[in-house]
Coordinates of C-alpha atoms and ligand atoms in Angstrom, one line a residue:
M164 CA -55.7 -56.9 150.4
R165 CA -59.0 -57.2 152.1
L166 CA -59.4 -57.8 155.7
H167 CA -62.0 -59.7 157.2
H168 CA -63.7 -58.4 160.2
G169 CA -67.3 -58.9 159.4
S170 CA -67.5 -61.8 161.6
W171 CA -66.9 -59.6 164.7
A172 CA -70.4 -58.5 164.4
T173 CA -72.0 -61.5 165.8
D174 CA -73.0 -61.4 169.2
V175 CA -71.6 -65.0 170.0
V176 CA -68.1 -63.8 169.0
R177 CA -68.4 -60.5 171.1
V178 CA -69.6 -62.5 174.1
A179 CA -66.6 -64.9 173.7
I180 CA -64.1 -62.2 173.5
A181 CA -65.4 -60.5 176.6
A182 CA -65.2 -63.9 178.5
M183 CA -61.7 -64.5 177.1
L184 CA -60.6 -60.9 178.2
V185 CA -62.3 -61.1 181.6
S186 CA -60.5 -64.3 182.5
A187 CA -57.4 -62.6 181.9
N188 CA -57.6 -59.4 184.1
S189 CA -60.7 -57.6 185.3
L190 CA -59.6 -54.9 187.8
P191 CA -61.6 -51.7 188.8
A192 CA -60.5 -48.6 187.0
M193 CA -57.4 -47.0 188.7
T194 CA -58.4 -44.0 191.0
A195 CA -56.3 -40.8 191.0
E196 CA -54.5 -41.7 194.1
E197 CA -53.3 -45.2 192.4
S198 CA -52.3 -43.4 189.2
Q199 CA -50.4 -40.8 191.0
P200 CA -47.3 -42.9 191.8
V201 CA -47.2 -44.2 188.1
L202 CA -47.2 -40.6 186.9
E203 CA -44.6 -39.7 189.4
R204 CA -42.4 -42.5 188.0
I205 CA -42.8 -41.0 184.6
D206 CA -41.8 -37.5 185.8
A207 CA -38.7 -39.1 187.7
Q208 CA -37.6 -40.7 184.3
R209 CA -37.9 -37.5 182.4
P210 CA -34.3 -36.6 181.8
K211 CA -33.5 -39.9 180.4
Y212 CA -36.4 -39.6 177.8
V213 CA -35.5 -36.2 176.9
E214 CA -32.0 -37.2 176.2
I215 CA -33.2 -39.9 173.8
A216 CA -35.6 -37.6 172.1
S217 CA -33.0 -34.9 171.9
K218 CA -30.6 -37.6 170.1
I219 CA -33.2 -38.8 167.5
W220 CA -34.1 -34.9 166.9
R221 CA -30.2 -34.2 166.2
W222 CA -29.9 -37.3 164.0
A223 CA -33.0 -36.4 162.2
E224 CA -32.9 -39.4 159.9
V225 CA -35.3 -39.5 156.9
G226 CA -37.8 -42.4 156.1
Y227 CA -36.3 -45.8 156.0
R228 CA -33.0 -44.5 156.8
E229 CA -33.6 -44.3 160.5
V230 CA -31.0 -46.6 161.6
Q231 CA -29.7 -45.1 164.8
S232 CA -33.1 -43.8 165.8
S233 CA -34.8 -47.1 165.5
S234 CA -31.9 -49.0 167.1
L235 CA -31.8 -46.6 170.1
L236 CA -35.7 -47.1 170.8
A237 CA -35.4 -51.0 170.1
D238 CA -32.4 -51.2 172.5
E239 CA -34.1 -49.5 175.3
L240 CA -37.0 -51.8 175.0
E241 CA -34.8 -54.8 174.7
S242 CA -32.9 -53.9 177.8
A243 CA -36.1 -53.2 179.7
G244 CA -37.2 -56.8 179.1
F245 CA -39.2 -56.7 175.8
E246 CA -38.7 -59.3 173.1
V247 CA -37.5 -57.4 170.2
K248 CA -38.1 -58.6 166.4
R249 CA -36.1 -56.0 164.2
G250 CA -36.2 -55.8 160.4
V251 CA -39.8 -56.8 160.2
A252 CA -42.0 -56.5 156.9
D253 CA -38.8 -56.4 154.9
I254 CA -37.8 -52.9 156.4
P255 CA -34.6 -52.8 158.2
T256 CA -35.7 -50.0 160.4
A257 CA -39.0 -51.4 161.4
F258 CA -39.3 -53.4 164.6
V259 CA -41.9 -54.9 167.1
A260 CA -41.2 -55.1 170.8
E261 CA -43.2 -57.4 172.9
F262 CA -43.8 -58.1 176.7
G263 CA -46.0 -60.5 178.2
S264 CA -48.3 -63.1 176.6
G265 CA -51.9 -64.1 176.0
K266 CA -55.0 -61.7 175.8
P267 CA -55.5 -58.8 175.4
V268 CA -52.9 -57.8 172.9
I269 CA -52.3 -53.8 173.2
G270 CA -50.2 -52.1 170.5
I271 CA -48.6 -48.6 170.7
L272 CA -47.3 -47.1 167.7
A273 CA -43.9 -45.3 167.6
E274 CA -42.6 -43.1 164.7
Y275 CA -39.1 -41.7 164.2
D276 CA -38.6 -40.4 160.9
A277 CA -37.5 -36.8 159.9
L278 CA -38.2 -34.6 157.1
P279 CA -35.8 -33.8 154.2
G280 CA -34.6 -30.1 153.8
M281 CA -35.9 -29.1 157.2
E282 CA -32.8 -28.9 159.2
Q283 CA -33.1 -26.2 162.0
E284 CA -31.3 -25.5 165.2
A285 CA -33.4 -25.1 168.5
V286 CA -33.4 -21.3 168.2
P287 CA -36.5 -19.0 167.4
A288 CA -35.2 -17.6 164.2
K289 CA -34.4 -19.6 161.0
Q290 CA -30.9 -21.1 161.3
P291 CA -30.2 -24.5 159.6
I292 CA -28.1 -27.0 161.3
K293 CA -25.2 -27.0 158.9
S294 CA -24.3 -30.5 159.2
N295 CA -27.9 -31.9 158.9
K296 CA -30.0 -32.4 155.6
A297 CA -33.3 -33.0 157.5
G298 CA -35.1 -31.9 160.5
H299 CA -38.1 -33.2 162.8
A300 CA -40.6 -30.9 161.7
C301 CA -43.4 -33.4 162.3
G302 CA -42.1 -34.2 165.9
H303 CA -41.5 -37.9 165.4
H304 CA -38.6 -37.6 167.8
L305 CA -41.2 -37.0 170.5
F306 CA -43.7 -39.5 169.0
G307 CA -41.3 -42.5 169.1
T308 CA -40.0 -41.6 172.5
A309 CA -43.1 -40.9 174.5
S310 CA -44.5 -44.2 173.0
T311 CA -41.5 -46.1 174.2
W312 CA -41.6 -44.4 177.5
A313 CA -45.1 -45.4 178.1
A314 CA -44.5 -49.0 176.9
I315 CA -41.7 -49.3 179.5
T316 CA -43.8 -47.9 182.2
V317 CA -47.0 -50.1 181.5
K318 CA -44.4 -53.0 181.5
D319 CA -43.1 -52.0 184.9
E320 CA -46.8 -51.9 186.2
M321 CA -47.6 -55.4 184.5
V322 CA -44.7 -56.9 186.4
A323 CA -45.5 -55.1 189.8
K324 CA -49.3 -56.0 189.6
N325 CA -48.8 -59.4 187.8
L326 CA -51.1 -58.3 184.9
K327 CA -51.9 -60.8 182.2
G328 CA -51.7 -60.0 178.3
T329 CA -49.4 -58.8 175.7
L330 CA -48.0 -55.4 175.2
R331 CA -46.5 -54.4 172.0
L332 CA -44.6 -51.4 170.7
Y333 CA -44.5 -51.1 167.0
G334 CA -41.4 -49.2 165.7
C335 CA -43.0 -47.8 162.5
P336 CA -40.6 -46.2 160.0
A337 CA -41.2 -43.8 157.0
E338 CA -44.5 -42.4 158.2
E339 CA -43.7 -39.2 155.9
G340 CA -44.5 -40.6 152.5
G341 CA -43.0 -44.2 152.8
S342 CA -46.2 -45.9 153.9
G343 CA -44.1 -48.1 156.5
K344 CA -47.1 -49.2 158.4
V345 CA -49.1 -50.2 155.3
F346 CA -46.3 -52.9 154.8
M347 CA -46.4 -53.8 158.4
V348 CA -50.1 -54.4 158.2
R349 CA -49.9 -56.3 155.0
A350 CA -47.4 -58.6 156.9
G351 CA -49.9 -59.6 159.4
L352 CA -48.1 -57.9 162.3
F353 CA -51.4 -56.3 163.7
N354 CA -53.6 -59.5 163.1
D355 CA -53.9 -60.7 166.7
C356 CA -54.0 -56.9 168.1
D357 CA -57.1 -56.0 170.2
V358 CA -56.6 -52.2 170.4
V359 CA -53.7 -50.0 169.0
L360 CA -53.2 -46.5 170.5
H361 CA -51.0 -43.7 169.0
W362 CA -50.4 -40.1 169.3
H363 CA -49.1 -37.2 167.4
P364 CA -47.2 -33.9 168.3
G365 CA -49.3 -30.9 167.5
S366 CA -50.1 -27.4 168.6
E367 CA -53.2 -28.5 170.8
N368 CA -54.1 -31.2 173.3
R369 CA -57.2 -33.3 172.0
A370 CA -58.2 -36.8 171.7
G371 CA -58.9 -37.6 168.0
L372 CA -62.1 -38.6 166.6
E373 CA -61.5 -36.9 163.1
T374 CA -60.8 -38.7 159.8
N375 CA -58.1 -37.4 157.4
L376 CA -57.3 -37.9 153.9
A377 CA -56.6 -40.9 151.7
N378 CA -53.3 -40.5 149.9
I379 CA -51.4 -42.0 146.8
S380 CA -48.1 -40.7 145.9
G381 CA -45.6 -41.7 143.4
K382 CA -42.6 -40.8 141.0
F383 CA -43.3 -40.0 137.5
R384 CA -40.2 -40.3 135.5
F385 CA -39.8 -39.2 132.0
R386 CA -36.8 -40.3 129.6
G387 CA -35.8 -38.4 126.5
K388 CA -32.8 -37.8 124.4
A389 CA -30.0 -35.4 125.4
A390 CA -28.3 -33.1 122.8
H391 CA -26.6 -29.7 122.8
A392 CA -29.4 -27.3 123.7
A393 CA -28.0 -24.5 121.4
G394 CA -26.2 -26.6 118.8
A395 CA -28.5 -29.4 118.1
P396 CA -31.9 -29.0 120.0
H397 CA -33.8 -30.7 117.1
Q398 CA -31.8 -33.8 117.8
A399 CA -33.0 -33.6 121.5
R400 CA -36.3 -34.8 123.3
S401 CA -36.6 -32.9 126.7
A402 CA -37.7 -35.1 129.6
L403 CA -37.9 -31.8 131.6
D404 CA -40.5 -30.5 129.0
A405 CA -42.7 -33.7 129.7
V406 CA -42.4 -33.0 133.5
M407 CA -43.5 -29.4 132.9
L408 CA -46.5 -30.5 130.7
F409 CA -47.3 -33.0 133.2
A410 CA -47.3 -30.4 136.1
H411 CA -49.4 -27.9 133.9
G412 CA -51.9 -30.6 133.3
V413 CA -52.1 -31.4 136.9
D414 CA -52.6 -27.7 137.8
L415 CA -55.5 -27.4 135.4
L416 CA -56.9 -30.5 136.7
R417 CA -57.1 -28.8 140.1
E418 CA -60.3 -26.9 138.9
H419 CA -62.2 -30.1 137.9
V420 CA -61.8 -32.3 140.9
P421 CA -63.9 -32.6 143.9
Q422 CA -63.5 -29.8 146.5
E423 CA -61.7 -31.8 149.1
T424 CA -59.0 -32.8 146.8
R425 CA -55.2 -31.9 147.5
L426 CA -52.8 -32.2 144.7
H427 CA -49.0 -31.4 145.3
Y428 CA -45.7 -32.1 143.7
V429 CA -42.1 -31.4 143.6
I430 CA -39.7 -31.7 140.9
T431 CA -36.9 -34.1 142.2
N432 CA -34.9 -34.0 139.0
G433 CA -35.1 -31.3 136.3
G434 CA -31.8 -32.1 134.5
N435 CA -28.1 -31.1 135.1
A436 CA -27.2 -28.2 133.0
P437 CA -29.1 -25.6 130.8
N438 CA -26.9 -26.3 127.8
I439 CA -27.8 -30.2 127.8
V440 CA -31.3 -30.9 126.9
P441 CA -32.4 -33.2 130.0
D442 CA -32.7 -36.7 128.9
F443 CA -34.1 -37.7 132.3
A444 CA -36.5 -35.8 134.6
E445 CA -38.6 -36.8 137.6
V446 CA -41.5 -35.4 139.3
Y447 CA -42.8 -36.6 142.9
M448 CA -46.5 -36.3 143.0
Y449 CA -49.1 -36.5 145.9
A450 CA -52.9 -36.7 145.7
R451 CA -55.3 -36.9 148.6
H452 CA -59.2 -37.1 149.1
P453 CA -61.2 -38.2 151.9
D454 CA -62.7 -41.1 150.0
P455 CA -60.2 -43.7 148.6
K456 CA -62.3 -44.7 145.7
T457 CA -62.8 -41.2 144.6
L458 CA -59.0 -40.7 144.9
D459 CA -58.3 -43.8 142.8
G460 CA -60.4 -42.0 140.0
I461 CA -58.4 -38.7 140.5
W462 CA -55.0 -40.5 140.2
S463 CA -56.0 -42.1 137.0
R464 CA -56.7 -38.8 135.6
I465 CA -53.0 -37.8 137.0
E466 CA -51.6 -40.7 135.0
K467 CA -53.3 -39.2 131.9
C468 CA -51.4 -36.0 132.5
A469 CA -48.2 -37.8 132.5
E470 CA -49.3 -39.8 129.4
G471 CA -50.1 -36.4 127.6
G472 CA -46.8 -35.0 128.7
A473 CA -45.0 -37.9 127.2
I474 CA -46.9 -38.0 124.0
A475 CA -46.4 -34.2 123.2
T476 CA -42.7 -34.4 123.9
E477 CA -42.0 -37.6 122.3
T478 CA -40.3 -39.1 125.6
T479 CA -41.2 -42.2 127.5
R480 CA -42.6 -42.5 131.0
S481 CA -42.8 -44.7 134.0
L482 CA -44.2 -44.4 137.4
E483 CA -43.0 -45.9 140.7
L484 CA -45.9 -46.2 143.4
V485 CA -44.3 -44.9 146.5
G486 CA -47.1 -44.3 149.0
N487 CA -50.6 -45.2 149.6
T488 CA -52.4 -44.7 152.9
A489 CA -56.1 -45.0 153.9
N490 CA -58.2 -42.4 155.5
L491 CA -58.5 -42.8 159.3
L492 CA -61.2 -44.7 160.7
P493 CA -62.0 -43.0 164.0
N494 CA -63.0 -45.0 167.1
D495 CA -65.6 -43.6 169.4
A496 CA -64.8 -45.6 172.3
I497 CA -61.0 -45.2 172.4
A498 CA -61.4 -41.5 171.8
K499 CA -63.6 -41.4 174.9
L500 CA -61.1 -43.2 176.9
L501 CA -58.1 -41.1 175.7
D502 CA -60.0 -37.8 176.2
K503 CA -60.7 -38.9 179.8
H504 CA -57.0 -39.6 180.5
L505 CA -55.8 -36.5 178.8
R506 CA -58.1 -34.2 180.8
A507 CA -57.1 -35.7 184.0
I508 CA -53.3 -35.0 183.0
G509 CA -54.1 -31.7 181.6
G510 CA -52.1 -29.3 179.1
V511 CA -49.0 -27.3 179.4
T512 CA -48.2 -23.9 180.7
Y513 CA -45.0 -22.0 179.6
T514 CA -42.2 -20.4 181.7
A515 CA -41.0 -16.9 181.2
E516 CA -38.2 -18.2 179.1
E517 CA -40.3 -20.4 176.7
T518 CA -43.0 -17.3 176.5
A519 CA -40.0 -15.2 175.4
F520 CA -39.0 -17.9 172.9
A521 CA -42.6 -17.8 171.5
E522 CA -42.6 -14.0 171.3
T523 CA -39.5 -14.1 169.0
L524 CA -40.6 -17.1 167.0
R525 CA -44.2 -16.5 166.3
P526 CA -44.3 -13.2 164.3
S527 CA -42.2 -15.2 161.7
L528 CA -45.5 -17.3 160.8
L529 CA -47.6 -16.2 157.9
R530 CA -51.0 -15.9 160.0
P531 CA -53.0 -12.9 160.5
E532 CA -53.8 -13.8 164.1
L533 CA -52.2 -16.0 166.5
P534 CA -54.1 -17.8 169.1
P535 CA -53.0 -17.0 172.7
L536 CA -50.2 -19.2 174.3
T537 CA -52.7 -20.1 177.1
E538 CA -54.5 -22.4 174.6
A539 CA -51.8 -24.9 175.3
S540 CA -53.0 -25.3 178.9
Q541 CA -56.5 -26.5 177.6
V542 CA -57.5 -29.9 176.5
K543 CA -59.9 -29.3 173.6
S544 CA -63.0 -31.3 173.1
V545 CA -63.0 -34.4 170.9
S546 CA -64.6 -33.4 167.7
E547 CA -65.6 -35.3 164.6
G548 CA -64.6 -33.7 161.4
Q549 CA -62.2 -33.7 158.4
R550 CA -58.6 -33.1 158.7
Y551 CA -56.3 -32.3 155.7
G552 CA -53.3 -34.5 156.6
S553 CA -52.7 -38.3 155.8
T554 CA -50.9 -40.9 157.8
D555 CA -50.4 -44.7 157.3
V556 CA -52.0 -45.0 160.7
G557 CA -55.1 -45.0 158.6
D558 CA -54.2 -48.5 157.1
V559 CA -53.8 -49.7 160.9
S560 CA -57.1 -48.2 161.8
W561 CA -58.9 -50.3 159.2
A562 CA -57.3 -53.5 160.5
V563 CA -57.6 -53.0 164.2
P564 CA -59.5 -50.7 166.6
T565 CA -57.3 -47.7 166.7
G566 CA -57.2 -44.4 168.6
G567 CA -55.0 -41.5 169.2
F568 CA -54.6 -37.9 170.3
S569 CA -52.4 -34.9 169.8
T570 CA -50.5 -32.9 172.8
A571 CA -49.2 -29.4 172.4
C572 CA -45.5 -29.8 171.4
V573 CA -45.2 -26.7 169.4
F574 CA -46.8 -23.2 170.5
P575 CA -50.4 -22.5 169.4
G576 CA -50.6 -21.4 165.7
V577 CA -47.1 -22.9 164.7
P578 CA -47.9 -25.4 161.7
M579 CA -46.2 -28.7 161.4
H580 CA -43.7 -29.2 158.7
S581 CA -42.2 -25.8 159.3
W582 CA -38.8 -24.8 160.6
Q583 CA -40.5 -23.2 163.5
A584 CA -42.0 -26.8 164.5
V585 CA -38.4 -28.0 164.4
A586 CA -37.2 -25.5 166.7
C587 CA -40.0 -25.9 169.4
G588 CA -39.6 -29.8 169.3
G589 CA -35.7 -29.4 170.2
T590 CA -36.6 -27.5 173.4
T591 CA -38.6 -27.9 176.6
V592 CA -41.6 -26.7 174.6
G593 CA -41.7 -29.9 172.7
H594 CA -40.5 -32.2 175.7
K595 CA -43.5 -30.9 177.7
G596 CA -45.9 -32.3 175.3
M597 CA -44.0 -35.5 175.0
V598 CA -44.6 -36.1 178.9
I599 CA -48.3 -35.6 178.4
A600 CA -48.2 -38.0 175.6
A601 CA -46.4 -40.6 177.8
K602 CA -48.6 -40.3 180.7
T603 CA -51.8 -40.3 178.7
L604 CA -50.6 -43.5 176.8
T605 CA -49.5 -45.2 180.0
L606 CA -52.9 -44.7 181.7
A607 CA -55.1 -45.5 178.8
T608 CA -53.0 -48.8 178.1
L609 CA -53.2 -49.9 181.7
E610 CA -57.0 -49.4 181.6
L611 CA -57.4 -51.5 178.4
L612 CA -55.2 -54.2 180.0
T613 CA -57.5 -54.1 183.2
K614 CA -60.9 -53.5 181.7
P615 CA -62.0 -55.9 179.2
N616 CA -65.3 -53.8 178.5
E617 CA -63.1 -51.2 177.1
I618 CA -61.9 -53.4 174.6
V619 CA -65.3 -54.7 173.8
A620 CA -66.5 -51.0 173.4
A621 CA -63.5 -50.3 171.1
K622 CA -64.3 -53.4 168.9
E623 CA -68.1 -52.2 168.7
S624 CA -67.2 -48.8 167.7
F625 CA -64.8 -50.4 165.1
D626 CA -67.5 -52.6 163.7
K627 CA -70.0 -49.8 163.5
R628 CA -67.7 -47.5 161.7
R629 CA -66.5 -50.0 159.3
A630 CA -69.9 -51.6 158.5
G631 CA -70.4 -51.7 154.6
K632 CA -67.0 -50.5 153.9
S633 CA -64.0 -52.2 152.8
Y634 CA -60.2 -51.7 152.9
Q635 CA -57.8 -52.2 150.0
T636 CA -54.3 -51.1 149.2
R637 CA -53.1 -50.1 146.0
F638 CA -49.6 -51.8 146.5
P639 CA -49.5 -55.1 144.6
K640 CA -48.7 -58.1 146.6
D641 CA -45.2 -58.4 145.5
Q642 CA -44.2 -54.6 145.8
R643 CA -41.8 -54.1 148.5
P644 CA -41.3 -50.8 150.3
A645 CA -39.5 -48.1 148.4
L646 CA -36.7 -48.1 151.0
N647 CA -34.7 -45.4 148.7
Y648 CA -37.6 -43.1 148.3
R649 CA -35.7 -40.4 150.0
D650 CA -32.8 -40.5 147.6
N651 CA -33.9 -38.0 145.1
A652 CA -32.8 -39.1 141.7
A653 CA -29.7 -37.2 140.9
V654 CA -29.0 -39.7 138.1
E655 CA -31.4 -42.0 136.1
P656 CA -32.5 -44.7 138.4
Ligands
LIG17 ZN1 -45.8 -35.0 159.1
LIG18 ZN1 -46.2 -36.8 161.4

């Protein structure tokens, strides 16, 4: 898919946009005194939203299975007066909640999927929740809740101040590997959006101007012939052998790919019993690189590893493309706006109880030196650079001027995708970061709704960064989201 934004570059269009937006609302920026009551209202709502986040944390539903989590947020928005469309983009757990009408159209992203195998109680020692098979190791329970909290607060302000424009909360499933937003972009759900805001839980407070890695992921499946592993091995062809050759090929390939490449895999099916030669095996592979075109080349070499594995073992192979996300396109103007509000709100400080929790938890981390806890109280400078994760927000950022930030929802030094991150997210440590996010999103969205020049600046930054580049997803037009990608193949699919 190619998106057409080259035409934004003409001055005529830019002036027309500004005029259109100015005619909607044009108010002076909110002073600190004016924003104070809004922030106080957010504080007053804290118990309600902590309860929502805690429910989503406890449910810990994985990608495309976020039935309760997405419904809870959609229901909240609906009862607050938003019009909610559920099951958008062929995804049962995706939704769009809208309030108001006309220009400008401001979108806020919400995520809510958990990670498999990361179940963990909110305690400072490794202790899985026995009834769960997943955990919020990326803090998406906080992400979805803070975004919803901000959207409802902004909507209340729109009503109170009679602000024109459209506010949208995008309920985005399966960020972790499922590429949910890519299908939402493809469905045209962002086409009329002027600016999109997002945030992410992390270990520091910082507006984002970094880019990250484009990502391709898929499940390579091999099929052979089963037979008794001791009695008739010559009559068998092992699908597991093919997976192992594939994996060895990938591990050798690591030495011969560009420096910034990341390759990782898990074997999701390696057979059922040692005395049966496996006739089916599956490996779930990720490849990442900052540049999508370079990544395409790396991926075709990974496909050759699969081909080689199949040839050598006389098995057959297939590939299901599960995920493909673009690198983030940073936006200078939005980063500046978010940085301003994040700075005005400030970071977090920890109570004696939270500090004691940190002192028990942090020695479990494999890191020679841990940053001081006081780092969470700072708002760090916006910096350009390369991050090594990936997100389907990347695909949104190529379609609409998009900006985000992170807040300290885990202690400094705690990596995301760890049990320690799940533990922090289930306590007041995570909730404090969520409050900062809700406040920052609220103030930034209000400014975008009332200051048309901010949107013009965001579009200018977008055009500048996007100039000469194009966006394309690998997903064929007719490919539907892999709604069952978290159901690891226990039997041949
Ligand atoms: Zn994550
Ligand atoms: Zn995440």
